[in-house]
Amino acid sequence: LNFNNEILIKRLQLFIHYIYSDEKFSLQFGKYRNLLIAHTYTYIALHISLTGKNKQISIRYVLKAIGKSYSVIFSKRFYAIILKLVTKF
């Protein structure tokens, strides 16, 4: 779990940028865009919460994920993030 949070965030923000700018993606999968971005945000939140550092950043990305698609609260990843944020393990 030794990685640079900023690099992870930049990579996934670049991925999100490509999702918005790719016309072929938008035509075929546009209706799933918000869900995909929400899961991208939970991916960031999970990896940051696993390091035990920067809980505020992890919480911010969880909230951003919920803002994009409320359905992420029903995912296993969401509960893993919450568990990691409230426990010291």
PDB file of C-alpha atoms in Angstrom:
ATOM      1  CA  LEU A   1       0.000   0.000   0.000  1.00  0.00           C
ATOM      2  CA  ASN A   2       2.896   2.306  -0.640  1.00  0.00           C
ATOM      3  CA  PHE A   3       1.644   4.543  -3.401  1.00  0.00           C
ATOM      4  CA  ASN A   4       1.281   8.214  -4.010  1.00  0.00           C
ATOM      5  CA  ASN A   5      -2.337   9.302  -3.483  1.00  0.00           C
ATOM      6  CA  GLU A   6      -1.918  12.234  -5.833  1.00  0.00           C
ATOM      7  CA  ILE A   7      -0.761  10.030  -8.701  1.00  0.00           C
ATOM      8  CA  LEU A   8      -3.696   7.643  -8.195  1.00  0.00           C
ATOM      9  CA  ILE A   9      -6.140  10.547  -8.173  1.00  0.00           C
ATOM     10  CA  LYS A  10      -4.583  12.118 -11.280  1.00  0.00           C
ATOM     11  CA  ARG A  11      -4.743   8.830 -13.195  1.00  0.00           C
ATOM     12  CA  LEU A  12      -8.371   8.286 -12.362  1.00  0.00           C
ATOM     13  CA  GLN A  13      -9.247  11.907 -13.134  1.00  0.00           C
ATOM     14  CA  LEU A  14      -7.626  11.405 -16.537  1.00  0.00           C
ATOM     15  CA  PHE A  15      -9.771   8.288 -16.992  1.00  0.00           C
ATOM     16  CA  ILE A  16     -12.872  10.341 -16.163  1.00  0.00           C
ATOM     17  CA  HIS A  17     -11.773  13.014 -18.628  1.00  0.00           C
ATOM     18  CA  TYR A  18     -11.546  10.385 -21.361  1.00  0.00           C
ATOM     19  CA  ILE A  19     -14.998   9.090 -20.497  1.00  0.00           C
ATOM     20  CA  TYR A  20     -16.456  12.563 -21.015  1.00  0.00           C
ATOM     21  CA  SER A  21     -14.500  13.305 -24.182  1.00  0.00           C
ATOM     22  CA  ASP A  22     -14.936   9.998 -26.054  1.00  0.00           C
ATOM     23  CA  GLU A  23     -17.945  10.259 -28.373  1.00  0.00           C
ATOM     24  CA  LYS A  24     -18.084   6.522 -29.100  1.00  0.00           C
ATOM     25  CA  PHE A  25     -18.199   5.753 -25.406  1.00  0.00           C
ATOM     26  CA  SER A  26     -20.937   8.315 -24.890  1.00  0.00           C
ATOM     27  CA  LEU A  27     -23.068   6.855 -27.652  1.00  0.00           C
ATOM     28  CA  GLN A  28     -22.793   3.290 -26.449  1.00  0.00           C
ATOM     29  CA  PHE A  29     -22.425   3.603 -22.673  1.00  0.00           C
ATOM     30  CA  GLY A  30     -23.470   7.175 -21.893  1.00  0.00           C
ATOM     31  CA  LYS A  31     -26.311   6.101 -19.637  1.00  0.00           C
ATOM     32  CA  TYR A  32     -23.804   4.310 -17.373  1.00  0.00           C
ATOM     33  CA  ARG A  33     -21.322   7.186 -17.203  1.00  0.00           C
ATOM     34  CA  ASN A  34     -22.339   8.458 -13.753  1.00  0.00           C
ATOM     35  CA  LEU A  35     -22.298   4.952 -12.307  1.00  0.00           C
ATOM     36  CA  LEU A  36     -18.827   4.305 -13.728  1.00  0.00           C
ATOM     37  CA  ILE A  37     -17.530   7.582 -12.350  1.00  0.00           C
ATOM     38  CA  ALA A  38     -19.098   6.844  -8.962  1.00  0.00           C
ATOM     39  CA  HIS A  39     -17.301   3.501  -8.832  1.00  0.00           C
ATOM     40  CA  THR A  40     -14.091   5.243  -9.847  1.00  0.00           C
ATOM     41  CA  TYR A  41     -14.497   7.566  -6.875  1.00  0.00           C
ATOM     42  CA  THR A  42     -15.111   4.647  -4.523  1.00  0.00           C
ATOM     43  CA  TYR A  43     -11.972   2.984  -5.905  1.00  0.00           C
ATOM     44  CA  ILE A  44      -9.978   6.071  -4.940  1.00  0.00           C
ATOM     45  CA  ALA A  45     -11.648   6.233  -1.525  1.00  0.00           C
ATOM     46  CA  LEU A  46     -10.978   2.560  -0.806  1.00  0.00           C
ATOM     47  CA  HIS A  47      -7.298   2.697  -1.661  1.00  0.00           C
ATOM     48  CA  ILE A  48      -6.742   5.863   0.326  1.00  0.00           C
ATOM     49  CA  SER A  49      -8.651   4.473   3.315  1.00  0.00           C
ATOM     50  CA  LEU A  50      -6.572   1.274   3.221  1.00  0.00           C
ATOM     51  CA  THR A  51      -3.415   3.296   3.765  1.00  0.00           C
ATOM     52  CA  GLY A  52      -4.846   4.725   6.978  1.00  0.00           C
ATOM     53  CA  LYS A  53      -3.831   8.224   5.903  1.00  0.00           C
ATOM     54  CA  ASN A  54      -5.941  11.157   4.757  1.00  0.00           C
ATOM     55  CA  LYS A  55      -9.340  10.017   5.937  1.00  0.00           C
ATOM     56  CA  GLN A  56     -10.729  13.385   4.861  1.00  0.00           C
ATOM     57  CA  ILE A  57      -9.783  12.717   1.242  1.00  0.00           C
ATOM     58  CA  SER A  58     -11.336   9.279   1.403  1.00  0.00           C
ATOM     59  CA  ILE A  59     -14.558  10.690   2.833  1.00  0.00           C
ATOM     60  CA  ARG A  60     -14.617  13.398   0.164  1.00  0.00           C
ATOM     61  CA  TYR A  61     -14.433  10.803  -2.603  1.00  0.00           C
ATOM     62  CA  VAL A  62     -17.117   8.649  -0.981  1.00  0.00           C
ATOM     63  CA  LEU A  63     -19.403  11.684  -0.930  1.00  0.00           C
ATOM     64  CA  LYS A  64     -18.551  12.485  -4.544  1.00  0.00           C
ATOM     65  CA  ALA A  65     -19.428   8.910  -5.469  1.00  0.00           C
ATOM     66  CA  ILE A  66     -22.803   9.137  -3.758  1.00  0.00           C
ATOM     67  CA  GLY A  67     -23.406  12.416  -5.572  1.00  0.00           C
ATOM     68  CA  LYS A  68     -22.800  10.746  -8.928  1.00  0.00           C
ATOM     69  CA  SER A  69     -24.822   7.611  -8.267  1.00  0.00           C
ATOM     70  CA  TYR A  70     -26.686   6.859  -5.088  1.00  0.00           C
ATOM     71  CA  SER A  71     -26.578   3.127  -5.893  1.00  0.00           C
ATOM     72  CA  VAL A  72     -22.929   2.851  -4.805  1.00  0.00           C
ATOM     73  CA  ILE A  73     -24.088   2.659  -1.196  1.00  0.00           C
ATOM     74  CA  PHE A  74     -25.264  -0.876  -1.968  1.00  0.00           C
ATOM     75  CA  SER A  75     -21.836  -2.078  -3.100  1.00  0.00           C
ATOM     76  CA  LYS A  76     -19.415  -4.170  -1.064  1.00  0.00           C
ATOM     77  CA  ARG A  77     -16.688  -1.645  -1.762  1.00  0.00           C
ATOM     78  CA  PHE A  78     -18.714   1.118  -0.097  1.00  0.00           C
ATOM     79  CA  TYR A  79     -19.096  -0.915   3.074  1.00  0.00           C
ATOM     80  CA  ALA A  80     -15.409  -1.837   3.041  1.00  0.00           C
ATOM     81  CA  ILE A  81     -14.551   1.869   2.887  1.00  0.00           C
ATOM     82  CA  ILE A  82     -16.892   2.721   5.748  1.00  0.00           C
ATOM     83  CA  LEU A  83     -15.550  -0.161   7.840  1.00  0.00           C
ATOM     84  CA  LYS A  84     -11.980   0.945   7.226  1.00  0.00           C
ATOM     85  CA  LEU A  85     -12.790   4.571   8.066  1.00  0.00           C
ATOM     86  CA  VAL A  86     -14.456   3.782  11.388  1.00  0.00           C
ATOM     87  CA  THR A  87     -12.022   1.116  12.603  1.00  0.00           C
ATOM     88  CA  LYS A  88      -8.326   1.226  13.267  1.00  0.00           C
ATOM     89  CA  PHE A  89      -7.593  -2.109  11.551  1.00  0.00           C
TER      90      PHE A  89
END
